[in-house]
mmCIF file of N, CA and C in Angstrom:
data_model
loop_
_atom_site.group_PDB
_atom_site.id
_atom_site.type_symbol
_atom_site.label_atom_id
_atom_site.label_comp_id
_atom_site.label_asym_id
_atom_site.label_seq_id
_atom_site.Cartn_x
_atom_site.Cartn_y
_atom_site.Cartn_z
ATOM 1 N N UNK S 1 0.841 -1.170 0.000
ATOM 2 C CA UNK S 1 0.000 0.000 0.000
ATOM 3 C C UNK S 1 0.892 1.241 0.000
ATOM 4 N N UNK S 2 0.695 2.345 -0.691
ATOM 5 C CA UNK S 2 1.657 3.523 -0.794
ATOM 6 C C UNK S 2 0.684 4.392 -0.461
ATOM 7 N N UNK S 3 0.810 5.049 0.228
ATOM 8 C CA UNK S 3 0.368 6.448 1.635
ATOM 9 C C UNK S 3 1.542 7.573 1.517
ATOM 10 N N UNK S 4 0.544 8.277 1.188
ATOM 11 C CA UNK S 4 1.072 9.727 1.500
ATOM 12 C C UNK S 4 1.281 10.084 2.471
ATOM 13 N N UNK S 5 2.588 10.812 2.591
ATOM 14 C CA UNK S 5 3.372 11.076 3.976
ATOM 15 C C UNK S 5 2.267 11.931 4.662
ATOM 16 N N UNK S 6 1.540 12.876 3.724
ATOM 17 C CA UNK S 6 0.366 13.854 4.719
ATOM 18 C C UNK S 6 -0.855 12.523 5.168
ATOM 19 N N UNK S 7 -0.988 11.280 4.584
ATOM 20 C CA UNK S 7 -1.505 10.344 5.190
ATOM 21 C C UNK S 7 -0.947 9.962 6.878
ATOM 22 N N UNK S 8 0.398 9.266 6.564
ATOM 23 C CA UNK S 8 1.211 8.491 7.422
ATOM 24 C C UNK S 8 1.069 9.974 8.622
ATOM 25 N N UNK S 9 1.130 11.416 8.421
ATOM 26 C CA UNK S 9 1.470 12.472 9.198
ATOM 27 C C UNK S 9 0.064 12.267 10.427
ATOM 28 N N UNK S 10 -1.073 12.032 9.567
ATOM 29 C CA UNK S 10 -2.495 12.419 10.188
ATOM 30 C C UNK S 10 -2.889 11.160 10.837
ATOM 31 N N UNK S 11 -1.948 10.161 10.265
ATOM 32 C CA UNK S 11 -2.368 8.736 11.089
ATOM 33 C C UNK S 11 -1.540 9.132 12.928
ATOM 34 N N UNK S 12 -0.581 9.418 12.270
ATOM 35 C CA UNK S 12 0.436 9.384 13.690
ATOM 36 C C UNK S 12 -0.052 10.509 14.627
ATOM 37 N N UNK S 13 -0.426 11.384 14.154
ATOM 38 C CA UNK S 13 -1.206 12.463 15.280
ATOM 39 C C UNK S 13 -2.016 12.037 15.611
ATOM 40 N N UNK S 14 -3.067 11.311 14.530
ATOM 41 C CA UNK S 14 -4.457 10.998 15.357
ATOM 42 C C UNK S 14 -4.351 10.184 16.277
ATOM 43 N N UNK S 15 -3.412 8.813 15.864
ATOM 44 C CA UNK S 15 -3.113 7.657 17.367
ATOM 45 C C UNK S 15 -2.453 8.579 18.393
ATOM 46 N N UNK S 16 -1.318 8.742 17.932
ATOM 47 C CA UNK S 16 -0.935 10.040 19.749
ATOM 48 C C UNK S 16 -1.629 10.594 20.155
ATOM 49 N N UNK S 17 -2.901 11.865 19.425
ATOM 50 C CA UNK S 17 -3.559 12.211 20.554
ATOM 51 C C UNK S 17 -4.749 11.099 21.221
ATOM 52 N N UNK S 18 -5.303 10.171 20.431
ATOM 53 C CA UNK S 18 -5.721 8.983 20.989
ATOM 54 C C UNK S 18 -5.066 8.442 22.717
ATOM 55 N N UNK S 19 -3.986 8.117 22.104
ATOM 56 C CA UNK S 19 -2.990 7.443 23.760
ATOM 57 C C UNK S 19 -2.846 8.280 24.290
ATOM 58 N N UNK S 20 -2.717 9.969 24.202
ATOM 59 C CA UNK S 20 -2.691 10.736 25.358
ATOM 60 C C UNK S 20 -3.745 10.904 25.631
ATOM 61 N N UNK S 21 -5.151 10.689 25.378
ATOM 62 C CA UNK S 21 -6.207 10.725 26.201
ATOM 63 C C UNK S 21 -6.745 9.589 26.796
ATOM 64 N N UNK S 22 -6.142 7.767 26.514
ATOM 65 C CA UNK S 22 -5.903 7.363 27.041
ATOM 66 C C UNK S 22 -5.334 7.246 28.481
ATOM 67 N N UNK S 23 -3.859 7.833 28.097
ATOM 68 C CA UNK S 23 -3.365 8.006 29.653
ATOM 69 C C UNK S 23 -4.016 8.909 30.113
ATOM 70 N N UNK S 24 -4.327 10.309 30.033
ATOM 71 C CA UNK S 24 -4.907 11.093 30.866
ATOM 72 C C UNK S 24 -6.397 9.937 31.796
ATOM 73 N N UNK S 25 -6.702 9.431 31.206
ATOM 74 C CA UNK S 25 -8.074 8.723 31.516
ATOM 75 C C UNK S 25 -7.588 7.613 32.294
ATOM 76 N N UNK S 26 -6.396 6.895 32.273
ATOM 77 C CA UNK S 26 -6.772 6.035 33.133
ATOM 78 C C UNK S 26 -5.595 6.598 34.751
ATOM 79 N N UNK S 27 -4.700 8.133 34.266
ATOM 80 C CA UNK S 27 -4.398 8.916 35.686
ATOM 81 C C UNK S 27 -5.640 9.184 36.363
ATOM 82 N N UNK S 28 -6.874 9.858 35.394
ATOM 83 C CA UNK S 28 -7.836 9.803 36.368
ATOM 84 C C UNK S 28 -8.305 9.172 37.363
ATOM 85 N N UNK S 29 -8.894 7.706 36.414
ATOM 86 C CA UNK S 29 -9.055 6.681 37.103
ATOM 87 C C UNK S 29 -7.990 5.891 38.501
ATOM 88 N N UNK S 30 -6.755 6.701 37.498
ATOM 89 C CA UNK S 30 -6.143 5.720 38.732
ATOM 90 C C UNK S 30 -6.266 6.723 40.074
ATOM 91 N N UNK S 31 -6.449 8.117 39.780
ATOM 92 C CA UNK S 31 -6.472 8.675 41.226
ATOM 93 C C UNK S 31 -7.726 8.983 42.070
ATOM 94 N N UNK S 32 -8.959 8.248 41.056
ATOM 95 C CA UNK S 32 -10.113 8.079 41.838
ATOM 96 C C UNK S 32 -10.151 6.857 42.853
ATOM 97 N N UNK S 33 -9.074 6.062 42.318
ATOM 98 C CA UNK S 33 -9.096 4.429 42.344
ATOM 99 C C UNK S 33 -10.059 3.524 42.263
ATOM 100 N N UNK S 34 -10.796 3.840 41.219
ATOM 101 C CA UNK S 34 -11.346 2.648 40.671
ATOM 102 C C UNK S 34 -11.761 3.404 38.977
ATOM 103 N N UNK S 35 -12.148 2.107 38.177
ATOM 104 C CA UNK S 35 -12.295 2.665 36.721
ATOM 105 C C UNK S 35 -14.039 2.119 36.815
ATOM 106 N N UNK S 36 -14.966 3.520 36.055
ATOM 107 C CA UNK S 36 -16.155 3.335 35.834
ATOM 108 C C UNK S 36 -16.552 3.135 34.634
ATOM 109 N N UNK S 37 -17.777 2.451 34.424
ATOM 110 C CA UNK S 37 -18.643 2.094 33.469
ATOM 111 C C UNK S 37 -18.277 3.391 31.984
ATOM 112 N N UNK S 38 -18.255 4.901 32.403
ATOM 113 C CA UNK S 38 -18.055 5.810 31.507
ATOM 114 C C UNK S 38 -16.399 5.480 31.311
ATOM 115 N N UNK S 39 -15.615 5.446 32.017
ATOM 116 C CA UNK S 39 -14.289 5.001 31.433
ATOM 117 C C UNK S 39 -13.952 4.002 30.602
ATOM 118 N N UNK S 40 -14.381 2.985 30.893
ATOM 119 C CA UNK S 40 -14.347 1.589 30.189
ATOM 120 C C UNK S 40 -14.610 2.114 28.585
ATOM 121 N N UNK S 41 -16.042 2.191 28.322
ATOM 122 C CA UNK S 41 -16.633 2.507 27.201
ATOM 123 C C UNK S 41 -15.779 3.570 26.665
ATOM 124 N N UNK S 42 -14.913 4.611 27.643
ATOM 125 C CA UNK S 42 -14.276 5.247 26.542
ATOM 126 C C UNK S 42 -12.789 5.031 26.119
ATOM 127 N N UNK S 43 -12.606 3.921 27.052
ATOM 128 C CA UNK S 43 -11.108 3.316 26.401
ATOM 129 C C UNK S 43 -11.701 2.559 25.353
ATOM 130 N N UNK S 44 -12.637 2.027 25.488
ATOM 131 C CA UNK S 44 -13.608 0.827 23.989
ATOM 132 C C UNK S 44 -12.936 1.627 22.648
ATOM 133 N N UNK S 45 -13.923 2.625 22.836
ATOM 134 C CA UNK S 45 -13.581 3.641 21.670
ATOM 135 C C UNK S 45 -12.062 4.095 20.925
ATOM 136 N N UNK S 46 -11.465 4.505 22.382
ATOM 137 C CA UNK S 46 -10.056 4.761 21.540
ATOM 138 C C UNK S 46 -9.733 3.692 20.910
ATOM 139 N N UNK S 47 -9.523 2.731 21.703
ATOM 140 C CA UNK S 47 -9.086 1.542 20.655
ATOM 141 C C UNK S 47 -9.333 0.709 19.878
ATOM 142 N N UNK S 48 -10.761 1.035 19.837
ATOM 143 C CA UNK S 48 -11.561 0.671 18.421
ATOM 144 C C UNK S 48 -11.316 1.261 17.320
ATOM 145 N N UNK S 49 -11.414 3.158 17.511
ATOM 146 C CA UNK S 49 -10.869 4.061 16.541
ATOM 147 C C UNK S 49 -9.234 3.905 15.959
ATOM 148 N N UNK S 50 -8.358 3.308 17.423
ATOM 149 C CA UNK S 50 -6.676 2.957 17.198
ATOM 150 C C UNK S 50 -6.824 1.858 16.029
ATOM 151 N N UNK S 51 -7.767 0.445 16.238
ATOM 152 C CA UNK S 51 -7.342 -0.598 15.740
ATOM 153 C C UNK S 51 -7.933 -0.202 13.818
ATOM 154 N N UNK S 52 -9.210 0.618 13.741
ATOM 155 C CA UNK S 52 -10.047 1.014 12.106
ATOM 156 C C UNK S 52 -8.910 1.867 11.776
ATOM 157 N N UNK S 53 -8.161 2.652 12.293
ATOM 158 C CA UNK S 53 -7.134 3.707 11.843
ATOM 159 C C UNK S 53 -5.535 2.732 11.143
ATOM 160 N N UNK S 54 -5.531 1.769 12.627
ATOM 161 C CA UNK S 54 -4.657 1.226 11.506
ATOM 162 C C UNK S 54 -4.555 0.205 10.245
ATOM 163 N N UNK S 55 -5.750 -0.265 10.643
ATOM 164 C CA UNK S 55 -6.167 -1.288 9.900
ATOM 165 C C UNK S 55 -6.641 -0.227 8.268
ATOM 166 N N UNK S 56 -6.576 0.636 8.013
ATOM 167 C CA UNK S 56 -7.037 1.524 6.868
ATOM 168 C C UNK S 56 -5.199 1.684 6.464
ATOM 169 N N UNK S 57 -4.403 1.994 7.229
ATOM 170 C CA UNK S 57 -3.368 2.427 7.231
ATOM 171 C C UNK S 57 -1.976 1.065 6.573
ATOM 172 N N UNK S 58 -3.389 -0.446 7.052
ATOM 173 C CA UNK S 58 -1.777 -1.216 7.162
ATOM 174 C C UNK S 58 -1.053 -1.492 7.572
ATOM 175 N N UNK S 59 -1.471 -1.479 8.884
ATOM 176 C CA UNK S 59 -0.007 -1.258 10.321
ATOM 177 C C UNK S 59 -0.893 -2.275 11.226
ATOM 178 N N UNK S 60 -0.239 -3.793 10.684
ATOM 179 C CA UNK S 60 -0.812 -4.884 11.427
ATOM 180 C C UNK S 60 -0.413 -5.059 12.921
ATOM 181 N N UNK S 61 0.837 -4.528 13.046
ATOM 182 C CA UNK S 61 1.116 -4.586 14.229
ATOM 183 C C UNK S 61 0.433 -3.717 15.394
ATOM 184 N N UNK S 62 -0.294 -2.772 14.984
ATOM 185 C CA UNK S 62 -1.018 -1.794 15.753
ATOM 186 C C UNK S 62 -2.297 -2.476 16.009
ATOM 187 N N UNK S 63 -2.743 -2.580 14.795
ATOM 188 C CA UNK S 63 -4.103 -3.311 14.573
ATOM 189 C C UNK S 63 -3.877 -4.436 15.573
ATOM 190 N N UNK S 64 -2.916 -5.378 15.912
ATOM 191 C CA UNK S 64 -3.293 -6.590 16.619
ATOM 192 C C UNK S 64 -3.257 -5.944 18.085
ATOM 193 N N UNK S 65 -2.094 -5.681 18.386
ATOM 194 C CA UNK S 65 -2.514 -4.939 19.518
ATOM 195 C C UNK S 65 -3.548 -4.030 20.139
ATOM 196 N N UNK S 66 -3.884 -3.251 18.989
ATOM 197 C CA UNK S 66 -5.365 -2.747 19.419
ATOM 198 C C UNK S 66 -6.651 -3.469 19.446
ATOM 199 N N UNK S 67 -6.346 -4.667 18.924
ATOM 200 C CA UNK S 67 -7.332 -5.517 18.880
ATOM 201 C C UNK S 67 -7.124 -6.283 20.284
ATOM 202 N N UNK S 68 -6.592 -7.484 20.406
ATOM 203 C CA UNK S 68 -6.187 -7.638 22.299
ATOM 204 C C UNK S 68 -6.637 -6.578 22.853
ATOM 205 N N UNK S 69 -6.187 -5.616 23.072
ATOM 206 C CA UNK S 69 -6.814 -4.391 24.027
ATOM 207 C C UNK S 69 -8.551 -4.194 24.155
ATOM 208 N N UNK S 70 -8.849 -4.035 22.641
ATOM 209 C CA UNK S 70 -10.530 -3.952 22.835
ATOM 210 C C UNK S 70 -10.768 -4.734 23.345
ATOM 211 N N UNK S 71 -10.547 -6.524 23.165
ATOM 212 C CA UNK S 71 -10.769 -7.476 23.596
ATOM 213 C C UNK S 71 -10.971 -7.498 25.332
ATOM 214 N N UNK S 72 -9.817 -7.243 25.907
ATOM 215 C CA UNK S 72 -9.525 -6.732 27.245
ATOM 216 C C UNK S 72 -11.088 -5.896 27.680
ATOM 217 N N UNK S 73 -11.161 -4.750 27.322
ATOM 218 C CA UNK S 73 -11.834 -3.910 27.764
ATOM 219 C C UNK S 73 -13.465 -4.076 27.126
ATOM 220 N N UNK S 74 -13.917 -4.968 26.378
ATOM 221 C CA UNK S 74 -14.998 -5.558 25.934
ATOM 222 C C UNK S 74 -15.442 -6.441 26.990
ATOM 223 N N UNK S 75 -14.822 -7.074 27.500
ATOM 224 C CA UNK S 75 -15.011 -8.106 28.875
ATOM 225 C C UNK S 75 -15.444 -7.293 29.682
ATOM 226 N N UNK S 76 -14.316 -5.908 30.043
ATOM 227 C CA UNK S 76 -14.791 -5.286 30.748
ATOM 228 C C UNK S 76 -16.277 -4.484 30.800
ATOM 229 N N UNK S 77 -16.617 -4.218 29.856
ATOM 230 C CA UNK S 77 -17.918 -3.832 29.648
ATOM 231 C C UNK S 77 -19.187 -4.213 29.653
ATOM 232 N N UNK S 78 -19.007 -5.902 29.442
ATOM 233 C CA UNK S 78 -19.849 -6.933 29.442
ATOM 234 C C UNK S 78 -19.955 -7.446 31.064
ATOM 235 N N UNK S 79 -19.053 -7.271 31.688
ATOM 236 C CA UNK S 79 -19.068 -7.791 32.932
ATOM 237 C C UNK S 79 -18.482 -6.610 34.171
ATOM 238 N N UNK S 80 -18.063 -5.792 33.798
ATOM 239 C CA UNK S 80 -18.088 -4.457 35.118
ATOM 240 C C UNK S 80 -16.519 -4.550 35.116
ATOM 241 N N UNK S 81 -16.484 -3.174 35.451
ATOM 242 C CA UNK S 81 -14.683 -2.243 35.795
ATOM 243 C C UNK S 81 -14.140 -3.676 36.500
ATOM 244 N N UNK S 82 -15.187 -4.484 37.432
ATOM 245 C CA UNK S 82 -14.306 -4.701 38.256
ATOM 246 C C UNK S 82 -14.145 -6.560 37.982
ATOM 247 N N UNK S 83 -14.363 -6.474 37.191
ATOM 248 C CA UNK S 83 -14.290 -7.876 36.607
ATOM 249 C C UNK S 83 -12.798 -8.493 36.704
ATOM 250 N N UNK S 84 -12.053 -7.851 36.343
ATOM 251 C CA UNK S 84 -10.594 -8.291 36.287
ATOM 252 C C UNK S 84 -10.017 -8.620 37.597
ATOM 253 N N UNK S 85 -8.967 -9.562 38.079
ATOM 254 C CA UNK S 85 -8.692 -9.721 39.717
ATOM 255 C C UNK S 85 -7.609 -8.356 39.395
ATOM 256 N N UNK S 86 -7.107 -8.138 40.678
ATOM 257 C CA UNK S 86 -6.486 -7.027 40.960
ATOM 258 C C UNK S 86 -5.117 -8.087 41.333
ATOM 259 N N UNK S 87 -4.091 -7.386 40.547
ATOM 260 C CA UNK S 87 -2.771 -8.083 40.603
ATOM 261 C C UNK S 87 -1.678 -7.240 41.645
#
């Protein structure tokens, strides 16, 4: 696939600001200490939007990893923040 660098430019901003609102979201969470129902659903999203962005882009390695991740946080949604044991 050949992508224009103003492609490859708008992919890489859009995932960074993606993961920085990621982290901002789960400092929140972590300094509420616990993650809610509205958090969950909006990590869903980023990395639903992370995994269609790269998967348009070609960047399997993103795509799988963002895929595991939804996976992760799909459980979580189906079954509550607190579904996971605490390690």
């Amino acid at each position: 696939m050949n992508v224009s660098n103003d492609f490859k430019k708008a992919y890489i901003d859009d995932t960074t600001t993606l993961i920085n609102e990621m982290d901002l979201l789960l400092k929140k969470c972590n300094s509420k200490g616990y993650l809610d129902r509205e958090s969950v659903d909006a990590l869903f999203r980023i990395f639903h939007t992370i995994k269609a962005s790269a998967a348009a882009m070609d960047d399997r390695k993103t795509v799988d990893v963002s895929y595991k991740i939804e996976n992760v946080v799909s459980y979580l949604r189906k079954h509550g923040p607190d579904a996971l044991p605490a390690s």
